[in-house]
Short mmCIF file of C-alpha atoms and ligand atoms in Angstrom, two decimals:
data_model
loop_
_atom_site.label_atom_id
_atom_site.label_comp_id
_atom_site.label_asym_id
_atom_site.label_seq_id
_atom_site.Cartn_x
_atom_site.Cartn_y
_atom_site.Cartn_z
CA UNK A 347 119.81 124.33 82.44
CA UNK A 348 119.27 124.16 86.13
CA UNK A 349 117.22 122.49 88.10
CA UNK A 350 114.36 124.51 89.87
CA UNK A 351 113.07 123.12 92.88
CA UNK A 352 109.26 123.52 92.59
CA UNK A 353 107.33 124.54 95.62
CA UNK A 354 103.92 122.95 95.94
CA UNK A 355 100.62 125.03 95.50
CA UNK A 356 99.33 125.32 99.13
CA UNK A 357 96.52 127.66 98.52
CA UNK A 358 93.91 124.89 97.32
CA UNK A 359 94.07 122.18 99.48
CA UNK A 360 94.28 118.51 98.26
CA UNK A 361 91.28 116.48 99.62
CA UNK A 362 92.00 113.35 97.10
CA UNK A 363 95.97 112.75 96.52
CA UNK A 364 95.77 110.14 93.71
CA UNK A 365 99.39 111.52 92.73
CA UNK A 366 101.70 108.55 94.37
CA UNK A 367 101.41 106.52 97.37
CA UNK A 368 104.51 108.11 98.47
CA UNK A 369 101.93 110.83 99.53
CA UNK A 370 101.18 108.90 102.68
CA UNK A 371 100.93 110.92 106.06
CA UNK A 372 102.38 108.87 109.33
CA UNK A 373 98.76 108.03 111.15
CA UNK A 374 98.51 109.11 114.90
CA UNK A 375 99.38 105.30 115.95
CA UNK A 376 102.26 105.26 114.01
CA UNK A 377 104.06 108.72 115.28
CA UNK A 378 102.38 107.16 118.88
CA UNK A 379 105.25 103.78 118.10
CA UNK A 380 107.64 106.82 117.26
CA UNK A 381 107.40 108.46 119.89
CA UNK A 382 108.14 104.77 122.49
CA UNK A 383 110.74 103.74 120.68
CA UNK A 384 114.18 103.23 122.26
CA UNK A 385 117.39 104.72 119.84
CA UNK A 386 120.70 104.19 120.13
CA UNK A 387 123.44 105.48 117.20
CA UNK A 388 122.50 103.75 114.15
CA UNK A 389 125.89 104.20 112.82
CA UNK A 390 127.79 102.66 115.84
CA UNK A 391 125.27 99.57 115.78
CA UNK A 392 124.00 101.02 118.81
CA UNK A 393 119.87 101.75 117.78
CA UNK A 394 118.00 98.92 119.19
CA UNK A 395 115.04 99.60 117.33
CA UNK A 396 117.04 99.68 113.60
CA UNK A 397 117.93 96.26 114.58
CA UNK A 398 114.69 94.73 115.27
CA UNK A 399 113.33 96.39 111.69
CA UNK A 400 116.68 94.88 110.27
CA UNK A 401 116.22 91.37 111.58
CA UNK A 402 112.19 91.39 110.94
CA UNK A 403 112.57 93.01 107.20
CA UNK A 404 115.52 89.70 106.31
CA UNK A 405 113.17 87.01 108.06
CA UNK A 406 109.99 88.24 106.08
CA UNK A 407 112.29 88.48 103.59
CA UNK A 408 113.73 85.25 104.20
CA UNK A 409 117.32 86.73 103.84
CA UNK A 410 120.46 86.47 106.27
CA UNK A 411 121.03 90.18 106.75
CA UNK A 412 119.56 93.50 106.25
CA UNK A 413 120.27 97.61 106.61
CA UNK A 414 118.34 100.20 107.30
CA UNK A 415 118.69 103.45 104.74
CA UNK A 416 117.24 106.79 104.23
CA UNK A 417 115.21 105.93 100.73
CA UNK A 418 114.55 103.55 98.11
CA UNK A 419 116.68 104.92 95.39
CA UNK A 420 119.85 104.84 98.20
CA UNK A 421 119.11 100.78 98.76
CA UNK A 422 119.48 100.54 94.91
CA UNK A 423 122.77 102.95 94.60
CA UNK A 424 124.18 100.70 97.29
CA UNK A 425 123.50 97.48 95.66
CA UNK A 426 124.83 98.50 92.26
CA UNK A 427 128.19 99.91 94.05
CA UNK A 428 128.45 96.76 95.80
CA UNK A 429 127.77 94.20 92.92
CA UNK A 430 129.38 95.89 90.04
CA UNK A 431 132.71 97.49 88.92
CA UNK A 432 133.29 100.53 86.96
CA UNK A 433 132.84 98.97 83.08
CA UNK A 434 129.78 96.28 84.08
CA UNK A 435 126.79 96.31 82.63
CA UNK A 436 123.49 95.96 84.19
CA UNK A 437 120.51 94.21 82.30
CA UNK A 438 117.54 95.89 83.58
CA UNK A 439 113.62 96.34 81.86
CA UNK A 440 114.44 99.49 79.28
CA UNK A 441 111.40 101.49 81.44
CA UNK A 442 113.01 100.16 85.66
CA UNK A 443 112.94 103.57 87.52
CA UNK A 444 116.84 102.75 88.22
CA UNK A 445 117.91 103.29 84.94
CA UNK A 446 115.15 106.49 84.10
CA UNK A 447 114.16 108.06 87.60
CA UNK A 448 118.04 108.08 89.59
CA UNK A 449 119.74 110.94 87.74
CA UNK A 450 122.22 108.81 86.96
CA UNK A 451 123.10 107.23 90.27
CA UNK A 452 124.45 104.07 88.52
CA UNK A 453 126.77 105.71 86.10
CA UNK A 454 127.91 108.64 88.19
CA UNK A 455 128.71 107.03 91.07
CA UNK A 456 129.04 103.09 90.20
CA UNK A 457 130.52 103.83 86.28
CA UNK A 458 127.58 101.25 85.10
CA UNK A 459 126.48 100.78 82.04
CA UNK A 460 122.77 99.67 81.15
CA UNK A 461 121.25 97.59 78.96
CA UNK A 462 117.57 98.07 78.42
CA UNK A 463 115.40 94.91 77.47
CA UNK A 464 112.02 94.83 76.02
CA UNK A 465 108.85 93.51 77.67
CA UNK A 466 104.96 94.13 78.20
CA UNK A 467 104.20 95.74 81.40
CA UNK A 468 107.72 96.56 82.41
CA UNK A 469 108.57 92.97 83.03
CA UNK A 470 111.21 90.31 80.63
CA UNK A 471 111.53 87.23 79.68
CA UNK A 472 114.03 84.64 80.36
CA UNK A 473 114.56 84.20 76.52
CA UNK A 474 114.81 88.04 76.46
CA UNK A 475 117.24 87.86 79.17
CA UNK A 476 119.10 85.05 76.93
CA UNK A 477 119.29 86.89 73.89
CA UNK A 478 121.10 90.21 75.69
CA UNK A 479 123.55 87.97 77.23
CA UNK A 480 127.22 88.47 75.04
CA UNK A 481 129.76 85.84 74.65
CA UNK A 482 132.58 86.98 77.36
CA UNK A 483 135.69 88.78 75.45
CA UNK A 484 137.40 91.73 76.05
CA UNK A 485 135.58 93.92 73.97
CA UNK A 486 132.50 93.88 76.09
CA UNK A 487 131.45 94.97 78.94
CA UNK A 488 131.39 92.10 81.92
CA UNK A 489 127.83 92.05 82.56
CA UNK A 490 127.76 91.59 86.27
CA UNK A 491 123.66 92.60 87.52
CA UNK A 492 120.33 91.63 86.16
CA UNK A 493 118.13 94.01 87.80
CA UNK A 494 114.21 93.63 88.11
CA UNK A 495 111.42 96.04 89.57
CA UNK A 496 108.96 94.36 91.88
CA UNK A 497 105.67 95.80 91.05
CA UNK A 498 106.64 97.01 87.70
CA UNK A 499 106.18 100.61 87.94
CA UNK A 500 105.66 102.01 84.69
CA UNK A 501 104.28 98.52 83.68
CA UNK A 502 101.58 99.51 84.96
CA UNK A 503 102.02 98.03 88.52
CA UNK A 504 102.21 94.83 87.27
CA UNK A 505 103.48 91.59 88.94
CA UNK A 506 106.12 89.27 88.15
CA UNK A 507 105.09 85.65 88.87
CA UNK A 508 107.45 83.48 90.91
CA UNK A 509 107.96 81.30 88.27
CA UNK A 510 109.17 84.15 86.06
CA UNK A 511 111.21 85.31 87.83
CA UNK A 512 112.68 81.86 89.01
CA UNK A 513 113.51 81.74 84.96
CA UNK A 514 115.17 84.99 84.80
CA UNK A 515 117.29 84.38 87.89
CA UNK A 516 118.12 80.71 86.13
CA UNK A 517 119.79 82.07 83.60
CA UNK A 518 121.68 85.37 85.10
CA UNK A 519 122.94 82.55 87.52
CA UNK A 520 124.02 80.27 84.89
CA UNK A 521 125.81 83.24 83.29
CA UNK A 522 127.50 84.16 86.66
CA UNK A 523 125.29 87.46 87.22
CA UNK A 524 124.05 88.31 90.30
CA UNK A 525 119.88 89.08 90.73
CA UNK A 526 118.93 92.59 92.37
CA UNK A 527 115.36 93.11 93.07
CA UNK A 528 114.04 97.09 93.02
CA UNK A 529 111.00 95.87 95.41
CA UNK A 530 109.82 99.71 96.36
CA UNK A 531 106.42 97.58 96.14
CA UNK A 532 106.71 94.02 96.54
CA UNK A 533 104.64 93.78 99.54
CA UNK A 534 101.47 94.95 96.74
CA UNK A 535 102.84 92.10 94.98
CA UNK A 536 102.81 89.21 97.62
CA UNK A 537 99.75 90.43 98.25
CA UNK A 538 98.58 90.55 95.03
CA UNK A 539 99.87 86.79 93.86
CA UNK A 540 98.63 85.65 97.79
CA UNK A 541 102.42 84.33 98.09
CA UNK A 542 104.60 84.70 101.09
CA UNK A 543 106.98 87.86 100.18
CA UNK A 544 110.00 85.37 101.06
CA UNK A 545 108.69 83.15 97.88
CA UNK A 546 108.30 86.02 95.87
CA UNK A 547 112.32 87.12 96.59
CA UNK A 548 113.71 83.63 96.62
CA UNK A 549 115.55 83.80 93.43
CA UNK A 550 116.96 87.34 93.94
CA UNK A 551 120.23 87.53 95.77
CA UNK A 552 119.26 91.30 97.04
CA UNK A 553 116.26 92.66 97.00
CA UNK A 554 115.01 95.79 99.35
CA UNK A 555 111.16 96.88 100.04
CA UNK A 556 110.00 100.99 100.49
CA UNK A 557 108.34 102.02 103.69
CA UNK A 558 107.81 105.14 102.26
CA UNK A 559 105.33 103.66 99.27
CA UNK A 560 102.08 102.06 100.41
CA UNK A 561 103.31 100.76 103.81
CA UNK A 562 102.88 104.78 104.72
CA UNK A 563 106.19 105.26 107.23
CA UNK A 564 107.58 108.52 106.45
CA UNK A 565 110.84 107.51 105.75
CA UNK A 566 112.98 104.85 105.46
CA UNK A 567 113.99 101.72 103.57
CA UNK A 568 115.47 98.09 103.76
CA UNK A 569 118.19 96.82 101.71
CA UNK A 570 118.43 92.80 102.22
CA UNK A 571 120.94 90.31 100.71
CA UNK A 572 123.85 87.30 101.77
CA UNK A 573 125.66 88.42 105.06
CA UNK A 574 128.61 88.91 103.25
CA UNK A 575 127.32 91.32 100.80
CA UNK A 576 124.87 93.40 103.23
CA UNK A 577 128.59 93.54 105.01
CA UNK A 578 130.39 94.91 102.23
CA UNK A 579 127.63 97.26 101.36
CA UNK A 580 128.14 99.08 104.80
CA UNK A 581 130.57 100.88 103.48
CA UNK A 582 128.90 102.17 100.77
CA UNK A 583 126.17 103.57 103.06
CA UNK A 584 129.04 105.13 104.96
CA UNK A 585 130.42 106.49 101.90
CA UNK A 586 126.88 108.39 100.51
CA UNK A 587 126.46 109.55 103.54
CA UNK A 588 123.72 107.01 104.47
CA UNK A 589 124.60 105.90 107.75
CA UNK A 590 122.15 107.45 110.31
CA UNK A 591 122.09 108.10 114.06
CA UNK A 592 118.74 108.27 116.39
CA UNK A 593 117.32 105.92 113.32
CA UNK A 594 115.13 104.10 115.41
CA UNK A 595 112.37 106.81 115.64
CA UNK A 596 112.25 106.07 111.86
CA UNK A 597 112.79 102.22 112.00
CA UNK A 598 109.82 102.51 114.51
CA UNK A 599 107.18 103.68 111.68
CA UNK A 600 108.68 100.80 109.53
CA UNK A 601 107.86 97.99 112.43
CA UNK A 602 104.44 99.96 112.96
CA UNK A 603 103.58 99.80 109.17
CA UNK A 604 105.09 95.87 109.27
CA UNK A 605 102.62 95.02 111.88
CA UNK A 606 99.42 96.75 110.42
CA UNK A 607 99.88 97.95 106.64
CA UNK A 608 101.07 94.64 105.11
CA UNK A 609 97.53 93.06 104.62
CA UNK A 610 95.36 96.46 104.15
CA UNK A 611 97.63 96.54 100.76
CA UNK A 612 94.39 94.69 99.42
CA UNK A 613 92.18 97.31 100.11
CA UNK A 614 94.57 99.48 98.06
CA UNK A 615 94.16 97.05 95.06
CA UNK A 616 90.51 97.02 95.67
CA UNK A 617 90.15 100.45 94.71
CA UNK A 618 92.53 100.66 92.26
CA UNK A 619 90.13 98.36 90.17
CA UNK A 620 87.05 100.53 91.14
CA UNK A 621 88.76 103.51 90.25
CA UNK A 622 89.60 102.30 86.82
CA UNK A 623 86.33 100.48 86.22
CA UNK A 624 84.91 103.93 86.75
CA UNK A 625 87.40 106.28 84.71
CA UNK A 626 86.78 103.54 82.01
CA UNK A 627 83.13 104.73 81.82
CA UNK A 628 83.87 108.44 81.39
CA UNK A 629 83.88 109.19 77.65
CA UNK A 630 87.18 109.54 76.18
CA UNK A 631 89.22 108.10 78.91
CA UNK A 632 90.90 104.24 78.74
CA UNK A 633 92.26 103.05 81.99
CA UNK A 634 94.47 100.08 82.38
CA UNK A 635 93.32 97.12 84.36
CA UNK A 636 95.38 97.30 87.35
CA UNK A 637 96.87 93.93 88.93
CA UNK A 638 98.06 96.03 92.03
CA UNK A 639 97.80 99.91 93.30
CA UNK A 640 98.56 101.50 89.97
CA UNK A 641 96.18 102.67 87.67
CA UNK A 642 97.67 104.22 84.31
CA UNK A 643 95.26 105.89 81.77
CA UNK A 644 94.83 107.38 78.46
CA UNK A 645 93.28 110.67 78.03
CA UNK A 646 93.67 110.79 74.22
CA UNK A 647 90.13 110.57 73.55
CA UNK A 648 89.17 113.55 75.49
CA UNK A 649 90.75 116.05 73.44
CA UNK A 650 92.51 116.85 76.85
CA UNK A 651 96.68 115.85 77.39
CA UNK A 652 97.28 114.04 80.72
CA UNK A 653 98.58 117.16 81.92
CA UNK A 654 95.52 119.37 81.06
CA UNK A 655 93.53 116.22 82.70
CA UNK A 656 95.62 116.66 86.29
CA UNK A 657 95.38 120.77 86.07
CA UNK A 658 91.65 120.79 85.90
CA UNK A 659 91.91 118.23 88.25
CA UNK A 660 93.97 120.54 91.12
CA UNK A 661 91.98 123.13 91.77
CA UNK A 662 89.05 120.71 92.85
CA UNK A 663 91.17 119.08 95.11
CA UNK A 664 92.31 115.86 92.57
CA UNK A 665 95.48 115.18 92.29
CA UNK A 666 96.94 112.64 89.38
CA UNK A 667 100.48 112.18 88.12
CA UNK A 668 101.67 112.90 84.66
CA UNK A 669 103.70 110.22 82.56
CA UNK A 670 103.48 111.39 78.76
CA UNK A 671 101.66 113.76 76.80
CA UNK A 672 98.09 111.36 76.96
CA UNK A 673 99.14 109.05 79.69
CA UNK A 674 99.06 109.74 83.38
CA UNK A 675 98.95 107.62 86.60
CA UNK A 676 96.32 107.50 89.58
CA UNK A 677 97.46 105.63 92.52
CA UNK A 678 95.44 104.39 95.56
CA UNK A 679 97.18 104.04 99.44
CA UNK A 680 96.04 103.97 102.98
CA UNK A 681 95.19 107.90 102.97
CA UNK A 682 92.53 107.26 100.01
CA UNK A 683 89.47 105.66 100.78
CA UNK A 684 86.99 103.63 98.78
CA UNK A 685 83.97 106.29 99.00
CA UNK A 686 86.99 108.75 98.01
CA UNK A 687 87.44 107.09 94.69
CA UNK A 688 83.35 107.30 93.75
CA UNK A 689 83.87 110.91 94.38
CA UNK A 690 87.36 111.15 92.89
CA UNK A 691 85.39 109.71 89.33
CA UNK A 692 82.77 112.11 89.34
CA UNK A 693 84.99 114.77 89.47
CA UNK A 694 86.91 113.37 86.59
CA UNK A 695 83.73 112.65 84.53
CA UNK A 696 83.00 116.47 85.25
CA UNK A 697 86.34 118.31 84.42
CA UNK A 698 86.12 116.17 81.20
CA UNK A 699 82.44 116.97 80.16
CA UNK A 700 83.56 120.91 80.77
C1 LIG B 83 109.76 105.03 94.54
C2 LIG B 83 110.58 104.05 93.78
C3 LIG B 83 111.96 103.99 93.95
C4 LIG B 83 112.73 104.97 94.80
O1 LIG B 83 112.36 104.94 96.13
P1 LIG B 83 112.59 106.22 97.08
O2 LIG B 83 112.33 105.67 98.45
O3 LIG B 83 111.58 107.23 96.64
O4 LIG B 83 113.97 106.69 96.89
C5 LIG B 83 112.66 103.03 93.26
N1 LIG B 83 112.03 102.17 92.45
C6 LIG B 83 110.71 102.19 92.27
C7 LIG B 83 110.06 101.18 91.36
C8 LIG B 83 109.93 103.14 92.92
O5 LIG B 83 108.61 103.18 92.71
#
């Protein structure tokens, strides 16, 4: 079977995009920072601008060194072909979007080999961790990466605590594995736990944050790690073809959205819990408690699939994501405003009463 690129719908415009926060447009101030800011060639170390995002991303970060890449999925590709060999095995949550949503970036191009681990709202235990680990022989595969996704996406949006994930990183050190964070949204998540996003990456030897998510830059992406390793990895951005030129028109949104979408993330959160306090009231419908910008609901009760849900949804200018055949996902960012999600309910509560 091939893959068929779908084409949106343009003919009914979409006044509420609850679909992802990837949905973001750039605002006017941030294509205004575009516009100023001074490029070089990215790939010569030439783009003035790439470096400042690079050395502000590792100090908020609290790393030594950081790149700048096209997406989020690219940072992780990048990381696994760096830390691993052909034959490792990663441990990573059975539902982490590297393992289900990279078409197989980790096998096809590392030759990686996953192990999926239990855990409520996409997020494992250190005992969990413990029990996966093998006794080294040469029947099994060296497991080389323990992999965790900061928010947990399909956990809901859920945060790991420091202290969890200062247990998990315990023992994949112990055991010689290196710690890779997937943080497409651990900025909700500092925000969220009200720690300093260096605390929340301490333990993880690599970890790289999404501009593209609910910081609202329309592209880009910062891989951060050990000198060393952000060193090696160079190559493998040279390799995928990541290495950019004029980047700093890009890197430019990413220091606009540093300096003014970090702490608005809590406005995001706000409304995620307002949005499912109110789909919670509509007959039929069970919504999740969100800890962050993700709210994941049930539609079972309706008589309606998710899918049905988001189609009646479309036409009235709703948009929702699909996850199974009952559950789907809403998800609040800067372009969705709190009097937007009153009005984004009552259009629910009415495509479900119909
Ligand atoms: C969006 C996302 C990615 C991929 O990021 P892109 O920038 O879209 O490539 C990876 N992991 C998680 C958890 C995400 O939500």
């Amino acid at each position: 079977m091939t893959y068929e690129p779908k084409r949106a719908d343009f003919s009914v415009p979409v006044r509420i995009d609850l679909y992802s926060d990837t949905q973001t447009r750039p605002s006017r101030a941030m294509k205004e920072a575009m516009l100023q800011a001074e490029m070089g060639d990215e790939q010569g170390g030439s783009d003035p601008t790439v470096w400042e995002l690079c050395d502000r991303v590792a100090a908020l970060l609290g790393k030594q060194a950081a790149m700048f890449m096209p997406t989020g999925t690219m940072c992780n590709q990048v990381a696994v072909a760096t830390h691993c060999r052909p034959g490792d095995e990663i441990l990573a949550h059975r539902d982490a979007h590297i393992q289900s949503s990279e078409a197989g970036g980790p096998g096809a191009i590392t030759g990686v080999m996953f192990r999926g681990l239990p855990g409520d709202r996409g997020i494992f235990t250190a005992g969990t961790l413990r029990n996966a680990i093998r006794p080294i022989s040469r029947y099994s595969p060296p497991q080389s990466l323990v992999e965790v996704e900061q928010t947990a996406n399909k956990g809901g949006g859920a945060c790991w605590q420091v202290a969890e994930l200062h247990a998990v990183a315990e023992v994949a050190h112990e055991h010689g594995m290196k710690v890779h964070m997937d943080g497409a949204r651990v900025l909700n998540a500092a925000v969220a736990l009200g720690v300093a996003a260096s605390e929340v990456v301490a333990d993880c030897d690599t970890v790289w944050l999404d501009f593209t998510k609910g910081l609202g830059a329309p592209l880009g992406a910062v891989l951060a790690g050990p000198s060393d390793f952000i060193g090696e990895a160079w190559r493998w951005k040279q390799r995928l073809g990541g290495s950019m030129r004029q980047g700093g028109m890009n890197a430019a949104a990413c220091i606009y959205a540093l300096q003014h979408n970090i702490d608005r993330l809590a406005e995001d959160h706000a409304n995620a819990a307002a949005l499912a306090r109110g789909m919670g009231q509509i007959p039929g419908i069970t919504a999740e408690t969100p800890e962050t910008n993700l709210v994941f609901f049930d539609t079972a009760g309706t008589g309606l699939t998710a899918a049905e849900f988001a189609g009646r949804l479309r036409p009235l200018g709703v948009t929702v994501s699909v996850s199974d055949t009952f559950r789907g996902r809403a998800c609040t960012h800067l372009d969705v405003s709190a009097a937007q999600i009153q009005e984004a309910v009552a259009i629910m509560r009415g495509v479900v009463a119909a």
